[in-house]
PDB file of C-alpha atoms and ligand atoms in Angstrom:
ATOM      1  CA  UNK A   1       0.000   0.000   0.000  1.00  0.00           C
ATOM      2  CA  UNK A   2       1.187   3.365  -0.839  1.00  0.00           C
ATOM      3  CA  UNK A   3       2.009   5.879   2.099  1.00  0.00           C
ATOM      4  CA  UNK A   4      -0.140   8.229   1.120  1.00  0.00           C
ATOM      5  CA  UNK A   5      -3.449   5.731   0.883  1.00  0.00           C
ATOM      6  CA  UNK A   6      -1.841   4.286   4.159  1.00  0.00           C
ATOM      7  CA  UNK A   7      -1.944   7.733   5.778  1.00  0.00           C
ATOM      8  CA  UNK A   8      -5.311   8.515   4.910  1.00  0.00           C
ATOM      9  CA  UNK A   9      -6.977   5.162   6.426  1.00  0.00           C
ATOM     10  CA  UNK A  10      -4.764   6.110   9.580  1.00  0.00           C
ATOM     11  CA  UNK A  11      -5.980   9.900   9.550  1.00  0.00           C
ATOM     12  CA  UNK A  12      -9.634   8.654   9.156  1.00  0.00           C
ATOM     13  CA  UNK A  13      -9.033   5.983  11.968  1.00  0.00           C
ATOM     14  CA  UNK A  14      -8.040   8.603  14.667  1.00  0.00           C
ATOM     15  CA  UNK A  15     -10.638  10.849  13.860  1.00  0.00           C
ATOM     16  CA  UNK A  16     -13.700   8.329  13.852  1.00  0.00           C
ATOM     17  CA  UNK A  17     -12.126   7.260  17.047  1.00  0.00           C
ATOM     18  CA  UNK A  18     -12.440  10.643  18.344  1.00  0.00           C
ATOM     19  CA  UNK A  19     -15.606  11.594  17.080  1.00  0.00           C
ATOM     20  CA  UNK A  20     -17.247   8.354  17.978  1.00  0.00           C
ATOM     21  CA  UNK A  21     -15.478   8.772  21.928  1.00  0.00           C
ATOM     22  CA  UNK A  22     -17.219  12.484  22.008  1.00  0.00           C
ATOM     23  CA  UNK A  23     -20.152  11.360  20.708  1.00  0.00           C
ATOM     24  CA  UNK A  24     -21.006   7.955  23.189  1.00  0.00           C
ATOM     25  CA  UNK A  25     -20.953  11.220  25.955  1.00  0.00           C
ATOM     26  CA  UNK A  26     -24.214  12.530  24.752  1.00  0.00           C
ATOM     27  CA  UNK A  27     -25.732   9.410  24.909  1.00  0.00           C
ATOM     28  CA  UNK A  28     -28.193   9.234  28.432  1.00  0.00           C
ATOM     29  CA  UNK A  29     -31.421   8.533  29.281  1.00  0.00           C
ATOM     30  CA  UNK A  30     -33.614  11.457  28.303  1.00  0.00           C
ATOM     31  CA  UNK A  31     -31.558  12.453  25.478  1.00  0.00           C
ATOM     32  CA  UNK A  32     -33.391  12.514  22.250  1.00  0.00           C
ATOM     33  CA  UNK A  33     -32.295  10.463  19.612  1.00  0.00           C
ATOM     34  CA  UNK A  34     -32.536  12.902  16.380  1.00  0.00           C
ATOM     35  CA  UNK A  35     -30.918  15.725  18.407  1.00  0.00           C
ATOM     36  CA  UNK A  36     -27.589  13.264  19.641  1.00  0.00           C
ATOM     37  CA  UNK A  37     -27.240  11.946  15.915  1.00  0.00           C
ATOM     38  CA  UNK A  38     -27.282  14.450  14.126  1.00  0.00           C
ATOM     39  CA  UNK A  39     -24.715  16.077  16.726  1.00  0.00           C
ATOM     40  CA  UNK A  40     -22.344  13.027  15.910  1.00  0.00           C
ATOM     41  CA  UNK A  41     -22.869  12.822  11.904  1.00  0.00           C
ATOM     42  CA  UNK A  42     -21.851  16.556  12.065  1.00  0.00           C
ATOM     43  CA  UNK A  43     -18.868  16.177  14.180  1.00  0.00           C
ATOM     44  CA  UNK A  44     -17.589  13.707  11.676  1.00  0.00           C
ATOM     45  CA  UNK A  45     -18.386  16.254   8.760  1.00  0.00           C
ATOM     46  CA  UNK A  46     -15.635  18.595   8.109  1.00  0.00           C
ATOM     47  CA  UNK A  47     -13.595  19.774   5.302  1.00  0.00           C
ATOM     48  CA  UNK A  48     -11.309  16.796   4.997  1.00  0.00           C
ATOM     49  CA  UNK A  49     -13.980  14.073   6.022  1.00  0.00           C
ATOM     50  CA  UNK A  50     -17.362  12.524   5.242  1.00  0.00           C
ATOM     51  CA  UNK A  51     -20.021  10.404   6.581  1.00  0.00           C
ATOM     52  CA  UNK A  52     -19.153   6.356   4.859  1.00  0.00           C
ATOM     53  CA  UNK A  53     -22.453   5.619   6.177  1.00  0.00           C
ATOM     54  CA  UNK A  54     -25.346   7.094   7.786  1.00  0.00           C
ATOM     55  CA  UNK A  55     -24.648   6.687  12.087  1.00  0.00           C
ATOM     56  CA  UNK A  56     -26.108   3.729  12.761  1.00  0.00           C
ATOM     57  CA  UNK A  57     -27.858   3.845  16.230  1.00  0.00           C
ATOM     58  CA  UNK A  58     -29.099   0.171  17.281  1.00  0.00           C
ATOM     59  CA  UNK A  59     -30.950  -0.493  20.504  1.00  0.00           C
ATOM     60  CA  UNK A  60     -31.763  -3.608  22.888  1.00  0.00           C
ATOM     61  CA  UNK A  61     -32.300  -6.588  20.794  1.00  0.00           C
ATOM     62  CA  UNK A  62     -31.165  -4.344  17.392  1.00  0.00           C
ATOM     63  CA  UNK A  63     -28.019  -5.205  15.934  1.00  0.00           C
ATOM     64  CA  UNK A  64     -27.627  -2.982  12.937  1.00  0.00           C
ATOM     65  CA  UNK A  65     -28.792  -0.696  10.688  1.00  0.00           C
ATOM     66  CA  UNK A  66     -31.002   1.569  12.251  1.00  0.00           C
ATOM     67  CA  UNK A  67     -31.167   5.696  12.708  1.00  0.00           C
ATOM     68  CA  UNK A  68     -33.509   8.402  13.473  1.00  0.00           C
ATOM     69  CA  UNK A  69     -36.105   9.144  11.181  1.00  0.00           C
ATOM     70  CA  UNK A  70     -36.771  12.953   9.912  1.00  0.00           C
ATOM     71  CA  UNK A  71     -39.085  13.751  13.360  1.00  0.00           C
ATOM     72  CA  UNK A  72     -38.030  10.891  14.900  1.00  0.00           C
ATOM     73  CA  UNK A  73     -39.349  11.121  18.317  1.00  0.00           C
ATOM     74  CA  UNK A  74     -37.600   8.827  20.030  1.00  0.00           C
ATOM     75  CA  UNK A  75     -35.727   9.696  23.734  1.00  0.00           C
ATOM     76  CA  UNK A  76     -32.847   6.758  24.923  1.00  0.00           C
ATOM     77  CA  UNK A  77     -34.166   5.265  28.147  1.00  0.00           C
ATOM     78  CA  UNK A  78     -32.334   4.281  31.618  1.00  0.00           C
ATOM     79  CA  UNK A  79     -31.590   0.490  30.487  1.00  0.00           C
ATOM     80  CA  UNK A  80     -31.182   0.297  27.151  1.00  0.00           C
ATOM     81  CA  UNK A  81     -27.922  -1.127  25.371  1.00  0.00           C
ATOM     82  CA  UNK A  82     -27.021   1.453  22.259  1.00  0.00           C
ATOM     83  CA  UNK A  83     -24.685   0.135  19.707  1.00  0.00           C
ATOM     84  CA  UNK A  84     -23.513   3.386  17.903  1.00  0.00           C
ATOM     85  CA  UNK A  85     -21.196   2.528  14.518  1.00  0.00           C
ATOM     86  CA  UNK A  86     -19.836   5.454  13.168  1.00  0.00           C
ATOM     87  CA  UNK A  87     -18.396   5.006   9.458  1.00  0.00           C
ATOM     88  CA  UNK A  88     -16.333   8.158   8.198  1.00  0.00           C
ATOM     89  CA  UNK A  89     -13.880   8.821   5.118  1.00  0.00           C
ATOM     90  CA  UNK A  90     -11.074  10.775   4.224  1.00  0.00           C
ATOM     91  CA  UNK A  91     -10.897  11.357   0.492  1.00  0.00           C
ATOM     92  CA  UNK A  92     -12.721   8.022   0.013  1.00  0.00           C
ATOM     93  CA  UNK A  93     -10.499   6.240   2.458  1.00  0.00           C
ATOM     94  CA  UNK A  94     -12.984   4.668   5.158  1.00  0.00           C
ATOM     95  CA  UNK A  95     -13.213   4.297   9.001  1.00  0.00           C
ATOM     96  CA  UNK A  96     -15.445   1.950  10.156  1.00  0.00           C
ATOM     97  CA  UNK A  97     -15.961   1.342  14.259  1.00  0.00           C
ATOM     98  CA  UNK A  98     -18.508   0.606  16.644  1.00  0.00           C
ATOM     99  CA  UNK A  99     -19.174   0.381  20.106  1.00  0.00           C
ATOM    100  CA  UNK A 100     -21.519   0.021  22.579  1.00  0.00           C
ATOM    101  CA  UNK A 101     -22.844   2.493  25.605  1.00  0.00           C
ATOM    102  CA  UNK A 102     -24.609   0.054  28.331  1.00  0.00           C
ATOM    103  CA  UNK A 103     -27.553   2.300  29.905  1.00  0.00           C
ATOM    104  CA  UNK A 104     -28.321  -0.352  32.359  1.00  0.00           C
ATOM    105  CA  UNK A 105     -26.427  -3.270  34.031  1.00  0.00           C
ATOM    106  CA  UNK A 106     -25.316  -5.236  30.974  1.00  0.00           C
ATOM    107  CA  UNK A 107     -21.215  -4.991  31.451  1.00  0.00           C
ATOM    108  CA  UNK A 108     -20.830  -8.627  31.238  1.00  0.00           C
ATOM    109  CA  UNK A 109     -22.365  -8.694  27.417  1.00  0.00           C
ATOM    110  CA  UNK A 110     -20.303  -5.730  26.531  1.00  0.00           C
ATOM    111  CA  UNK A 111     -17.191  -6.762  27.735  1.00  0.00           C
ATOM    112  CA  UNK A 112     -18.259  -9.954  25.490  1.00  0.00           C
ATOM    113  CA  UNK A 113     -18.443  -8.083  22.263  1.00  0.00           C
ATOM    114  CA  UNK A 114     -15.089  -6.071  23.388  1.00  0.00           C
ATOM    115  CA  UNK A 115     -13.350  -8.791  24.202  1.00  0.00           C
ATOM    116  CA  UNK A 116     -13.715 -10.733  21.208  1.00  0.00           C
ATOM    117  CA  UNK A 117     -12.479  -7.967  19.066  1.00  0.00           C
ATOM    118  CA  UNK A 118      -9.350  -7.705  21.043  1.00  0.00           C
ATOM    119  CA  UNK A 119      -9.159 -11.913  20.408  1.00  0.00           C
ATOM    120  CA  UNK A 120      -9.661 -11.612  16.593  1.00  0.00           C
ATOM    121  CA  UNK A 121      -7.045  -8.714  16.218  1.00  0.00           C
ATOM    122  CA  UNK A 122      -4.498 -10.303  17.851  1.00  0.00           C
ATOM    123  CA  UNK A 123      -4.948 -13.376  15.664  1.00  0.00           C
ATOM    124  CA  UNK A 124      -4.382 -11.012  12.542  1.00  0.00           C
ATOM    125  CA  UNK A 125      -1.096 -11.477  10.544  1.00  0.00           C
ATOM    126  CA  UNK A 126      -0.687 -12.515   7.232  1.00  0.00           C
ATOM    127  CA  UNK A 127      -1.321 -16.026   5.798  1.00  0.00           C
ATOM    128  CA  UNK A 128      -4.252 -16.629   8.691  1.00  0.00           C
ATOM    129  CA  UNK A 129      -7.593 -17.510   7.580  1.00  0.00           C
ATOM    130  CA  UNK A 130     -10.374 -15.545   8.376  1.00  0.00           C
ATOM    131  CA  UNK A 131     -11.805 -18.751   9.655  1.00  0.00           C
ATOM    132  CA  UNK A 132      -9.264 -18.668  12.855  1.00  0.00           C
ATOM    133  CA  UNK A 133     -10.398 -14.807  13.427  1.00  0.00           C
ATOM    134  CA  UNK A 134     -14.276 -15.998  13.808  1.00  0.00           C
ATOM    135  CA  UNK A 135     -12.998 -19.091  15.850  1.00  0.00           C
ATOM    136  CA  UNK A 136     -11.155 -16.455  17.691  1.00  0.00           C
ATOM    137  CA  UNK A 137     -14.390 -14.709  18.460  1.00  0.00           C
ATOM    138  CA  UNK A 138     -16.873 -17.344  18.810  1.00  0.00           C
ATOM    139  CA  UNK A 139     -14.903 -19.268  21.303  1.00  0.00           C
ATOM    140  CA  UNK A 140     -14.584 -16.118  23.286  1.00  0.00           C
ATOM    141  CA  UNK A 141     -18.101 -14.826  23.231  1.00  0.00           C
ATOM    142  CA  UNK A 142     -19.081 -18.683  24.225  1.00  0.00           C
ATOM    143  CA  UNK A 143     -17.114 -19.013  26.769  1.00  0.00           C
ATOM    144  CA  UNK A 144     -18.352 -15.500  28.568  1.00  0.00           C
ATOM    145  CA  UNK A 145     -21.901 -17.291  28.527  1.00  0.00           C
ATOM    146  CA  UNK A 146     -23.888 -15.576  25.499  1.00  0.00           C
ATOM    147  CA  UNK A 147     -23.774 -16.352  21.754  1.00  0.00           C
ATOM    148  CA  UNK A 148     -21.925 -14.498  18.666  1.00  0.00           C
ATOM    149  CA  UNK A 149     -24.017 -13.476  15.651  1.00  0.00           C
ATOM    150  CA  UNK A 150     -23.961 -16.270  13.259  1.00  0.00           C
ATOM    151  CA  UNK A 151     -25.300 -14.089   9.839  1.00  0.00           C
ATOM    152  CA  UNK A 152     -23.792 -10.574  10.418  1.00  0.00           C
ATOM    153  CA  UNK A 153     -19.870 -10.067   9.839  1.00  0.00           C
ATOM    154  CA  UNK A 154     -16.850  -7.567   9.526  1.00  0.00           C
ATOM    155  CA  UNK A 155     -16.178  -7.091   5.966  1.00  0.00           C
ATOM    156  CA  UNK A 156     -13.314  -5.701   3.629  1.00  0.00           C
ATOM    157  CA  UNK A 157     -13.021  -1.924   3.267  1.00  0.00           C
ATOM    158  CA  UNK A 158     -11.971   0.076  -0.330  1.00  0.00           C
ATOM    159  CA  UNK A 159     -12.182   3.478  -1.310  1.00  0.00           C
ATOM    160  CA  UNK A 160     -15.516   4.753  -1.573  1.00  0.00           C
ATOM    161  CA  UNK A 161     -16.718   1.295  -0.882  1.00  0.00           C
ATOM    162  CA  UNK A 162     -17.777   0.049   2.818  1.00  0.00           C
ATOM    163  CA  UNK A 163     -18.560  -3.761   1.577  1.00  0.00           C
ATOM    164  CA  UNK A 164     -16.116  -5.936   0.019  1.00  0.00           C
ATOM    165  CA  UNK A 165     -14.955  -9.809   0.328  1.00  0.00           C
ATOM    166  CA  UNK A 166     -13.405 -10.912   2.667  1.00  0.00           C
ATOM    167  CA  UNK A 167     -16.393 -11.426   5.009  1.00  0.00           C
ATOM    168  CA  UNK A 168     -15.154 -11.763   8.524  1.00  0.00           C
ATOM    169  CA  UNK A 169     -17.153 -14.411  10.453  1.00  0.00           C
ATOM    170  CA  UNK A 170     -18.291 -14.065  14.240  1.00  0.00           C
ATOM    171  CA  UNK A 171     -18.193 -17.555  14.287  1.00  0.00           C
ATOM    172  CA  UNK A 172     -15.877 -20.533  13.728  1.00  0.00           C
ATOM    173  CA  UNK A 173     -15.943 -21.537   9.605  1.00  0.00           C
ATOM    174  CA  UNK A 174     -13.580 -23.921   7.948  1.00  0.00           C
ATOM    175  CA  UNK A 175     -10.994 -21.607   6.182  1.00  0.00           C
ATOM    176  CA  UNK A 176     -12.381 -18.818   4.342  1.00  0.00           C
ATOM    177  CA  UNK A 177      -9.881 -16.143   2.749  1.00  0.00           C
ATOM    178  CA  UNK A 178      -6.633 -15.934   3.744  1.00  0.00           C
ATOM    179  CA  UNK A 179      -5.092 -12.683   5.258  1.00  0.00           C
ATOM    180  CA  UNK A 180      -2.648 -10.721   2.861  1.00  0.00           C
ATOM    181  CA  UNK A 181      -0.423  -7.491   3.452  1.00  0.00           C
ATOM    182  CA  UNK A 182      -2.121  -4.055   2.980  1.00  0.00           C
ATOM    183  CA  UNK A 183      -5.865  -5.592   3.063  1.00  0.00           C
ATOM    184  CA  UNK A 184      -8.062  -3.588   5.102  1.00  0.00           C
ATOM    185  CA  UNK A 185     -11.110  -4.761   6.505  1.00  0.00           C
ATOM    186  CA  UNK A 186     -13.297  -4.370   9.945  1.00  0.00           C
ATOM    187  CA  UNK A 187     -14.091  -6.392  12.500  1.00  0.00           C
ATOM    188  CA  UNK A 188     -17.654  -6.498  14.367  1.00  0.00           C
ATOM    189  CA  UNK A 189     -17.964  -9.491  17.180  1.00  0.00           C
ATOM    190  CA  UNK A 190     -21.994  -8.790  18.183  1.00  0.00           C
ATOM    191  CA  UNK A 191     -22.370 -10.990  21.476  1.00  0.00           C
ATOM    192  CA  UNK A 192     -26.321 -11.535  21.952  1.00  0.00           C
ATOM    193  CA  UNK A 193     -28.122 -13.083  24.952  1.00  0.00           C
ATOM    194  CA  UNK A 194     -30.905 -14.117  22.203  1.00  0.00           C
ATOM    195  CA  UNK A 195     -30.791 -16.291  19.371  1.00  0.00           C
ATOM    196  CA  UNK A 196     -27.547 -15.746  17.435  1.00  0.00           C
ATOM    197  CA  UNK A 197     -28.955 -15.203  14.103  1.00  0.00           C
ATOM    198  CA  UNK A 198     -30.618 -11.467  13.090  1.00  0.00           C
ATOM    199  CA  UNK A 199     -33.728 -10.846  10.978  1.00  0.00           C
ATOM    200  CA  UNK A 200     -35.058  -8.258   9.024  1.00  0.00           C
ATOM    201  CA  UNK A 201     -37.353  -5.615  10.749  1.00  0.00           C
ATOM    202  CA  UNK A 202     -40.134  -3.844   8.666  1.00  0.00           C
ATOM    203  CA  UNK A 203     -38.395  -0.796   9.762  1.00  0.00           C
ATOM    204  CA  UNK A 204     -35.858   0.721   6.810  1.00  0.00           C
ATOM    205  CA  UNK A 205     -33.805   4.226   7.386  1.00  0.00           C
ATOM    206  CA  UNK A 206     -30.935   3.701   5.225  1.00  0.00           C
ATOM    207  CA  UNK A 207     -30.165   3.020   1.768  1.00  0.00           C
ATOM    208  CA  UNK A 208     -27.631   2.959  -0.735  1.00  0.00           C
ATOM    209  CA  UNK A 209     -27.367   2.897  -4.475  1.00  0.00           C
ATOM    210  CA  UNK A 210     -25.495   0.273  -6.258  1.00  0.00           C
ATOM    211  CA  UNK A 211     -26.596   1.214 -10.245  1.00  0.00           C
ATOM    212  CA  UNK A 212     -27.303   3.708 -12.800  1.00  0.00           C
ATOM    213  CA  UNK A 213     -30.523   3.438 -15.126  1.00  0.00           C
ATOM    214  CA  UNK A 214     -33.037   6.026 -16.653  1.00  0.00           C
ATOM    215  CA  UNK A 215     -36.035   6.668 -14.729  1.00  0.00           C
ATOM    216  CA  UNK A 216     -39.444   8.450 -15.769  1.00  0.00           C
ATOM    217  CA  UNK A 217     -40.916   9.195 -12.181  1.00  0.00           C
ATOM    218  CA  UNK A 218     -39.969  12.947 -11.400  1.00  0.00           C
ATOM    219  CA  UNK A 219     -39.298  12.112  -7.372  1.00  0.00           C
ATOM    220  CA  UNK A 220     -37.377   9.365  -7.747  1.00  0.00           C
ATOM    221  CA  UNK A 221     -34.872  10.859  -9.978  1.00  0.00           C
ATOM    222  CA  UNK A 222     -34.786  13.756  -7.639  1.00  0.00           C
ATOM    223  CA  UNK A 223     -33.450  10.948  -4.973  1.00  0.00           C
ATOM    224  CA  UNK A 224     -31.043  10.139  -7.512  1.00  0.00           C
ATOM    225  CA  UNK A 225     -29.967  13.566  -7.785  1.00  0.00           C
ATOM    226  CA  UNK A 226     -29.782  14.005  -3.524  1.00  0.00           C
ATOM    227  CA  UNK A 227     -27.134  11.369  -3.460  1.00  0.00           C
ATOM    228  CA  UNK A 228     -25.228  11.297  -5.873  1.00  0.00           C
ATOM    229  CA  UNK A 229     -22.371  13.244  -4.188  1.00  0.00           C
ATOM    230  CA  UNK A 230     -22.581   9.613  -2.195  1.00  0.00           C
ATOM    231  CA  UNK A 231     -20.371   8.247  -4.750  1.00  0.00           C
ATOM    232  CA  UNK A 232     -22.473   4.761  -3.914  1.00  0.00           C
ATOM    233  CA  UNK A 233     -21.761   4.974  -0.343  1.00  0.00           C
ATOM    234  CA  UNK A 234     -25.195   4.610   1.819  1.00  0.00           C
ATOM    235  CA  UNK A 235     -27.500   7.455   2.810  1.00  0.00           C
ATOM    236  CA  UNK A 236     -30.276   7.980   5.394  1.00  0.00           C
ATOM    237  CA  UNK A 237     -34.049   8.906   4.688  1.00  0.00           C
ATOM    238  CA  UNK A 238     -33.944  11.724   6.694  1.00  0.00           C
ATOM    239  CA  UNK A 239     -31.094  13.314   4.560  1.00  0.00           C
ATOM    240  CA  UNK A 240     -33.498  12.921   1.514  1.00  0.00           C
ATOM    241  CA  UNK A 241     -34.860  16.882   0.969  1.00  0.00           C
ATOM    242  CA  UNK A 242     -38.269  15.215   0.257  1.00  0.00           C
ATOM    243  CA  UNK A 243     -40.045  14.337   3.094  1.00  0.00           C
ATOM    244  CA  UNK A 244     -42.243  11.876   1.645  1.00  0.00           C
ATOM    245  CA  UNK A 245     -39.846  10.073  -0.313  1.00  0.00           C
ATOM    246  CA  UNK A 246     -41.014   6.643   0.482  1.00  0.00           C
ATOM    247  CA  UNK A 247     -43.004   6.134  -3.711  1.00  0.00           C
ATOM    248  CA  UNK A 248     -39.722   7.618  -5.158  1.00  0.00           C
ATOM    249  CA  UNK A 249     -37.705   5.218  -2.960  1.00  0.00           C
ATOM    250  CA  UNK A 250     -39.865   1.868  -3.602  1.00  0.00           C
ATOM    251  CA  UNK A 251     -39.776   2.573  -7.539  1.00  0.00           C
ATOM    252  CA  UNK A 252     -35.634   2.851  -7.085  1.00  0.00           C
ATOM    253  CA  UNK A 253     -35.318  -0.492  -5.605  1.00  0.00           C
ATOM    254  CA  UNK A 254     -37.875  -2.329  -7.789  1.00  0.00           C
ATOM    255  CA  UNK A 255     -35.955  -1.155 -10.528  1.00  0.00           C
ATOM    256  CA  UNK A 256     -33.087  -2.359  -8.807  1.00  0.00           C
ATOM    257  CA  UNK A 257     -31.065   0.865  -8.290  1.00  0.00           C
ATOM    258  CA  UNK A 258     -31.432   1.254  -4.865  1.00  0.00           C
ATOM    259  CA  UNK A 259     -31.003  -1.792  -2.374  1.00  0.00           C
ATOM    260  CA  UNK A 260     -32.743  -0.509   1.617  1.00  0.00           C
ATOM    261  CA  UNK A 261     -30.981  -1.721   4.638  1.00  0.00           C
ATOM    262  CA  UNK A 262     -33.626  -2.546   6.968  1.00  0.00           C
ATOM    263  CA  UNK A 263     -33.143  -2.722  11.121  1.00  0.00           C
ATOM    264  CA  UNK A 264     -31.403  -6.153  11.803  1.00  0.00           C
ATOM    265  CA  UNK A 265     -32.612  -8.099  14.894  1.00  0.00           C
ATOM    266  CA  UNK A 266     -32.349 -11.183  17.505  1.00  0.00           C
ATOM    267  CA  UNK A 267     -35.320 -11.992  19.198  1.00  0.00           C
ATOM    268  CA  UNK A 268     -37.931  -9.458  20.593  1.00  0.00           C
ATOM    269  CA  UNK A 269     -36.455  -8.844  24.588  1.00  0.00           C
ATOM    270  CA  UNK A 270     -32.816 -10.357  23.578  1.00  0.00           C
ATOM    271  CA  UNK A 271     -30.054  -7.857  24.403  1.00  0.00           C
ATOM    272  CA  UNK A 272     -27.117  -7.374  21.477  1.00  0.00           C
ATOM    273  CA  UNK A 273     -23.599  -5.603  22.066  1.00  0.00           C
ATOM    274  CA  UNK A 274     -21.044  -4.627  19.758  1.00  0.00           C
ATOM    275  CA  UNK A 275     -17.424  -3.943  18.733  1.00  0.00           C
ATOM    276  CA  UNK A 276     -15.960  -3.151  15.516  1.00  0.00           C
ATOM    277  CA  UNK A 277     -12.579  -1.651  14.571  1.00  0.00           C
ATOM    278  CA  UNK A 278     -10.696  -1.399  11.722  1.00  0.00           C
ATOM    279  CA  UNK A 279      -7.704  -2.781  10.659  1.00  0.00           C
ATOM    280  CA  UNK A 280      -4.469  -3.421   8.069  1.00  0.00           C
ATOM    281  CA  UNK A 281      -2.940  -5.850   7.778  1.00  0.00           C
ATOM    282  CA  UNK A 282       0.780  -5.370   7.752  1.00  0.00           C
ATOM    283  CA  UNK A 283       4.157  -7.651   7.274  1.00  0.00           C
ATOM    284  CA  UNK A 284       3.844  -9.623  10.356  1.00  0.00           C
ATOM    285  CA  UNK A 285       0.008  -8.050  12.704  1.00  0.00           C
ATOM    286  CA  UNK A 286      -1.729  -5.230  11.844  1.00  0.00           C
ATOM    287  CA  UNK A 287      -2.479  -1.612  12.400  1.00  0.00           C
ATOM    288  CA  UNK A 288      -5.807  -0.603  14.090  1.00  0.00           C
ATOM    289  CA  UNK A 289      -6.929   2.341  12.640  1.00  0.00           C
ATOM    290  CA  UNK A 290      -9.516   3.259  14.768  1.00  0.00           C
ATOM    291  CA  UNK A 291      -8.004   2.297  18.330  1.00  0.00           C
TER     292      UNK A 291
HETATM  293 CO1   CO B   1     -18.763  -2.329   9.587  1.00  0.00          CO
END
């Protein structure tokens, strides 16, 4: 990897990992949720850096992919378990971390998801499968009494692009890719006292477009307009400037321009914690970007 490219994932690490320390501070019961996230996603906006993704904001039995809502009414409560996974770029060169701020008594199943992040890093080096990194974190989740994720892993990071093979399990699969020099990717154990496997929600806040066609409906191709200073990263709803976007936004993914994320969850009163840092992979470990 050249310096330069090597510099900018490192520059991008230290700020996510600053924005995303300031930004877990606002986050107490009473608090509403539009006000703290759009705090955050502007703290991450500057002159030199960019949103990757919408913040993702993910509570209780949530795992992923949900945020406020334009109006979202929403106020975080004494007891709940926020997962907050911040995504930022420098020049196209992406940051991707998560953690998770424990509004009740739930240390044990955070340290869980912490703790098998630390595992899985230190396993990193080239010429190691990513098959030993989700041994590395099943076996530790397991044997802190709850379950990993089974269908939700880390993933390979590029420029402009926040999804790309390798996959990195949270649980124990026979080989998989094998770790080279200068990959970068992220890491995200989820420890969950439910089922181990997530689900689609109805609910769907963020999106993302992954083609280009022509399209008669007015709306929709002022959606298409809106993002494309995304460059085909993912966007919320609520940074649409229509604020009933929801026809323009079905006809996109019919059409199969736009593909929705919808909230992933375990089981309805399951609790869900998460880490996520990323990482390169260098001659003999790694650097952690985001630490
Ligand atoms: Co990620």
């Amino acid at each position: 990897m050249e310096d330069e490219i090597f510099d900018k994932y490192c520059q991008a690490g230290a700020f996510a990992a600053s924005v995303i320390r300031k930004g877990a501070t606002e986050i107490r019961p009473g608090a509403p949720y539009l006000e703290v996230i759009e705090f955050i996603e502007d703290l991450a906006t500057s002159d030199e850096s960019g949103l990757a993704f919408p913040l993702n904001v993910s509570l209780n039995e949530d795992a992923a992919h949900d945020t406020a809502s334009a109006g979202d009414e929403r106020v975080f409560a004494a007891g709940d378990l926020v997962k907050l996974d911040l995504g930022v770029h420098f020049d196209g060169y992406i940051a991707d971390t998560a953690i998770t701020i424990d509004l009740g008594n739930n240390g044990l199943l955070v340290d869980a998801s912490r703790e098998a992040l630390n595992r899985a890093i230190e396993k990193v080096r080239p010429g190691v499968t990513v098959g030993a990194l989700g041994y590395a974190i099943q076996t530790e989740i397991e044997s802190r009494g709850y379950r990993p994720i089974a269908n939700l892993t880390g993933h390979g990071l590029d420029r402009f692009v926040v999804h790309k093979p390798p996959n990195i399990p949270n649980i124990a699969i026979q080989g998989g890719a094998v770790l080279e020099e200068g990959m970068v990717f992220a890491i995200e154990p989820f420890a969950t006292t439910g089922s181990g496997h997530v689900s689609e929600k109805k609910r769907v806040e963020i999106f993302q477009q992954i083609s280009q066609k022509p399209v008669r409906l007015a709306t929709a191709r002022k959606v298409l307009e809106a993002v494309k200073e995304r460059q085909g990263m993912p966007f919320a709803k609520r940074w649409l400037p229509d604020s009933k976007p929801e026809i323009a936004l079905t006809t996109l993914i019919r059409s199969g321009m736009v593909h929705a994320y919808p909230v992933l969850s375990d089981i309805p009163g399951s609790l869900v914690s998460q880490h996520e840092h990323t990482i390169i992979v260098t001659e003999d470990h790694c650097v952690v970007t985001t630490a």
